[in-house]
Coordinates of C-alpha atoms in Angstrom, one line a residue:
M294 CA 54.7 51.4 72.0
S295 CA 52.9 54.5 70.7
C296 CA 50.2 57.1 71.5
L297 CA 47.0 55.5 70.4
N298 CA 44.7 57.0 67.8
N299 CA 45.7 60.5 68.7
Q300 CA 43.9 60.3 72.1
Y301 CA 44.7 63.4 74.1
L302 CA 42.9 63.9 77.4
C303 CA 42.9 66.9 79.8
P304 CA 42.4 66.9 83.5
K305 CA 38.8 67.1 84.8
G306 CA 37.3 70.5 84.2
Q307 CA 39.7 71.5 81.4
N308 CA 39.2 71.4 77.6
V309 CA 41.5 70.6 74.7
C310 CA 42.6 73.5 72.5
G311 CA 44.3 73.0 69.2
A312 CA 46.9 70.2 68.9
G313 CA 46.7 69.2 72.6
S314 CA 47.0 72.1 74.9
C315 CA 44.5 72.1 77.9
Y316 CA 42.9 75.2 79.4
D317 CA 40.4 76.2 82.2
P318 CA 37.3 77.4 80.3
S319 CA 36.2 79.3 83.3
S320 CA 39.3 81.8 82.9
Y321 CA 40.5 81.1 79.3
S322 CA 39.0 80.7 75.9
C323 CA 40.2 78.8 72.6
T324 CA 40.1 80.7 69.4
N325 CA 41.6 79.1 66.2
G326 CA 43.6 76.7 68.3
Q327 CA 45.1 79.5 70.5
I328 CA 44.5 79.9 74.2
G329 CA 43.6 83.4 75.4
Q330 CA 42.2 85.1 78.5
K331 CA 38.5 85.2 78.5
S332 CA 37.0 88.7 78.5
S333 CA 34.9 89.6 81.5
S334 CA 31.4 91.1 81.4
S335 CA 32.9 94.5 82.2
G336 CA 35.2 94.3 79.1
G337 CA 38.3 93.5 80.9
S338 CA 40.2 90.3 81.3
T339 CA 39.8 87.7 83.9
K340 CA 43.0 87.1 85.9
S341 CA 45.1 83.9 85.8
P342 CA 43.9 81.2 88.2
S343 CA 47.1 81.7 90.1
S344 CA 46.5 85.4 90.7
N345 CA 44.5 87.0 93.5
T346 CA 44.4 90.8 94.2
S347 CA 43.7 90.4 98.0
A348 CA 47.4 91.1 98.6
N349 CA 49.4 94.0 97.4
C350 CA 52.6 92.4 96.1
G351 CA 55.8 94.0 94.9
S352 CA 57.5 93.7 91.5
G353 CA 58.2 90.2 90.3
T354 CA 55.7 88.6 92.8
L355 CA 52.1 87.5 92.5
A356 CA 49.3 87.3 95.0
C357 CA 47.8 84.1 96.3
G358 CA 45.0 84.8 98.7
S359 CA 46.4 87.2 101.2
K360 CA 50.1 86.3 100.5
C361 CA 52.6 87.0 97.9
Y362 CA 54.9 84.5 96.1
D363 CA 57.8 84.3 93.6
P364 CA 56.3 82.6 90.5
S365 CA 59.7 81.2 89.5
A366 CA 59.8 79.1 92.6
Y367 CA 56.2 78.7 93.6
H368 CA 52.6 78.6 92.3
C369 CA 49.1 79.3 93.6
D370 CA 46.8 76.4 93.7
S371 CA 43.2 77.3 94.9
G372 CA 44.5 80.0 97.1
V373 CA 47.3 78.0 98.6
I374 CA 51.0 78.6 97.8
A375 CA 52.6 75.3 96.4
Q376 CA 56.2 74.4 95.8
G377 CA 57.5 74.8 92.1
P378 CA 56.5 77.1 89.4
G379 CA 53.0 76.6 87.9
W380 CA 52.0 75.5 84.4
Q381 CA 50.8 78.1 82.0
S382 CA 50.1 77.6 78.3
T383 CA 52.0 80.8 77.4
L384 CA 55.3 79.4 78.8
P385 CA 58.1 78.2 76.3
V386 CA 57.8 74.5 75.3
A387 CA 60.1 72.1 77.0
P388 CA 63.1 70.7 75.0
I389 CA 62.6 68.0 72.4
L390 CA 65.0 65.2 71.6
S391 CA 67.0 65.9 68.5
T392 CA 65.6 64.0 65.4
S393 CA 69.2 62.8 64.7
T394 CA 69.0 60.8 67.9
K395 CA 67.6 57.3 67.0
T396 CA 68.6 55.2 70.0
L397 CA 69.1 55.8 73.8
G398 CA 70.9 53.4 76.1
T399 CA 73.3 50.6 75.6
G400 CA 71.4 47.4 76.5
T401 CA 70.6 44.4 74.2
R402 CA 66.8 44.6 74.3
K403 CA 65.0 47.2 72.3
I404 CA 61.8 49.1 72.9
T405 CA 60.8 51.7 70.3
L406 CA 58.6 54.7 71.3
I407 CA 56.5 56.3 68.6
N408 CA 54.7 59.6 69.2
N409 CA 51.5 59.1 67.2
C410 CA 49.8 62.1 69.0
R411 CA 49.2 65.3 67.3
A412 CA 51.1 67.2 69.9
P413 CA 54.6 66.6 71.5
V414 CA 54.9 64.3 74.4
W415 CA 57.8 63.9 76.9
P416 CA 58.2 60.1 77.9
G417 CA 59.3 59.4 81.4
L418 CA 61.2 56.2 82.4
L419 CA 61.5 54.3 85.6
A420 CA 63.0 51.0 86.3
K421 CA 64.9 48.9 88.9
Q422 CA 68.1 49.0 86.8
S423 CA 70.2 52.1 86.1
P424 CA 71.3 54.0 84.2
L425 CA 68.1 54.8 82.5
P426 CA 68.1 55.4 78.7
G427 CA 68.1 59.3 78.2
H428 CA 68.4 59.7 82.0
G429 CA 64.8 58.8 82.3
G430 CA 63.1 61.5 80.3
F431 CA 63.1 63.4 76.9
G432 CA 60.6 65.0 74.4
L433 CA 59.3 63.6 71.2
S434 CA 57.6 65.7 68.4
P435 CA 54.6 64.2 66.6
S436 CA 55.6 61.1 64.5
Q437 CA 59.1 61.2 66.1
R438 CA 60.4 57.8 67.3
V439 CA 63.3 56.6 69.4
T440 CA 64.6 53.1 70.3
L441 CA 65.4 52.4 73.9
Q442 CA 68.2 49.8 74.3
V443 CA 67.6 48.3 77.8
A444 CA 69.1 45.4 79.8
D445 CA 68.0 41.9 79.0
N446 CA 66.5 41.5 82.4
W447 CA 64.9 45.1 82.6
E448 CA 62.4 44.8 85.4
A449 CA 59.8 46.8 87.3
A450 CA 60.0 49.3 84.4
R451 CA 57.3 51.9 83.5
I452 CA 57.2 54.4 80.7
W453 CA 54.6 57.2 80.7
A454 CA 53.8 60.3 78.6
R455 CA 54.1 63.7 80.1
T456 CA 51.9 66.2 78.2
D457 CA 52.3 69.9 77.3
C458 CA 55.5 70.4 79.2
R459 CA 56.7 74.0 79.5
V460 CA 59.7 75.8 81.0
A461 CA 58.9 78.1 84.0
G462 CA 61.8 79.8 85.7
G463 CA 64.3 77.3 84.4
R464 CA 62.1 74.4 85.6
V465 CA 60.1 72.0 83.5
V466 CA 56.5 71.8 84.4
C467 CA 54.0 69.5 82.7
L468 CA 50.2 69.5 82.5
T469 CA 50.1 65.7 83.3
G470 CA 52.7 63.1 84.2
Q471 CA 54.9 65.7 85.9
C472 CA 58.1 64.2 87.3
G473 CA 60.0 67.3 88.4
S474 CA 61.6 67.3 91.8
K475 CA 64.5 68.9 93.7
E476 CA 66.4 65.7 93.2
N477 CA 66.4 65.9 89.4
G478 CA 66.6 69.7 89.3
Y479 CA 63.1 70.0 87.8
G480 CA 64.6 69.2 84.4
V481 CA 63.2 67.4 81.4
E482 CA 65.1 64.2 82.6
C483 CA 63.2 62.4 85.3
K484 CA 66.3 60.7 86.6
G485 CA 64.5 58.0 88.4
A486 CA 61.6 60.0 89.7
G487 CA 58.0 58.7 89.0
G488 CA 55.2 60.7 87.3
Q489 CA 52.3 62.4 88.9
A490 CA 48.8 61.2 88.2
P491 CA 47.0 61.1 86.0
A492 CA 49.4 59.2 83.7
T493 CA 48.8 56.0 81.6
L494 CA 51.6 53.6 82.2
A495 CA 53.3 51.0 79.9
E496 CA 54.9 48.4 82.3
F497 CA 57.6 46.0 81.5
T498 CA 59.5 43.1 83.2
L499 CA 61.9 41.4 80.7
K500 CA 63.2 37.9 81.4
G501 CA 61.0 37.6 84.5
W502 CA 59.5 34.5 86.0
G503 CA 60.2 31.4 83.8
G504 CA 62.5 33.5 81.6
S505 CA 59.4 35.2 80.0
D506 CA 58.8 38.8 79.2
Y507 CA 55.8 40.6 80.7
Y508 CA 54.2 43.8 79.6
D509 CA 50.9 45.5 80.2
I510 CA 49.2 48.9 80.1
S511 CA 47.9 50.2 83.4
N512 CA 45.5 53.1 84.4
V513 CA 46.1 52.6 88.1
D514 CA 47.5 56.1 88.1
G515 CA 44.8 57.5 85.9
H516 CA 44.7 58.1 82.1
N517 CA 46.2 60.9 80.1
V518 CA 47.0 59.5 76.6
G519 CA 46.1 56.3 74.8
I520 CA 49.0 53.7 74.6
S521 CA 49.4 50.6 72.5
I522 CA 52.2 48.0 72.9
R523 CA 53.0 45.7 70.0
P524 CA 55.8 43.0 69.9
T525 CA 57.9 42.9 66.7
G526 CA 60.3 40.3 65.6
G527 CA 61.1 37.2 67.5
K528 CA 59.0 34.1 67.5
R529 CA 56.5 32.2 69.7
V530 CA 58.0 29.7 72.0
G531 CA 55.5 26.9 72.7
G532 CA 51.8 27.3 73.6
T533 CA 49.1 28.0 71.1
L534 CA 47.6 31.1 69.5
D535 CA 43.9 32.0 69.8
A536 CA 41.9 31.7 66.7

């Protein structure tokens, strides 16, 4: 399984900058692959989309409409305060799996993830069985690979890529595929939590009906990166191959 042809898409209304960061062109600009605040016509800078000066807020807080909020625990979405810190391109990048780690999990079946994207991705995992390899989430640098060792009957499993994950107030926030929740401590490990749309899904059920393995790529939750799945090793059992 890999990111296909370096495809990297941003949510509607946002543009790609550099190796895969997304930005709102109404408030920010991209220069030489770096995101910066767009200058206003008066020579100043536009404010972050999460900032609004209609409230006079104290130190360490920001305004959202007529109210103030703590950006380490909340964010402002279109004038409404929402749970959890908000994503910003200037935040530190979320942790990446060590290149010395080649396998995760202890099962007998192997699924190798390869990041062929130009930017890091943070795979999230969800399945009927537990424990999940890597506790269900980790980061991969470009060209990095890791092999998941899963159960022989791994079923109702899905793998998706989270993009542009950052650390805000000790919590991991991602531009797409976000899985952070109170239950998993908003960490890089999804720990059984699903990803938020949009997210392209790679779905697996091993040793399913008739003892066969089933896999597919689904866009039912939207699309954020291109994915390909290719079986390796083994042999065909019965049937015929298309010409």
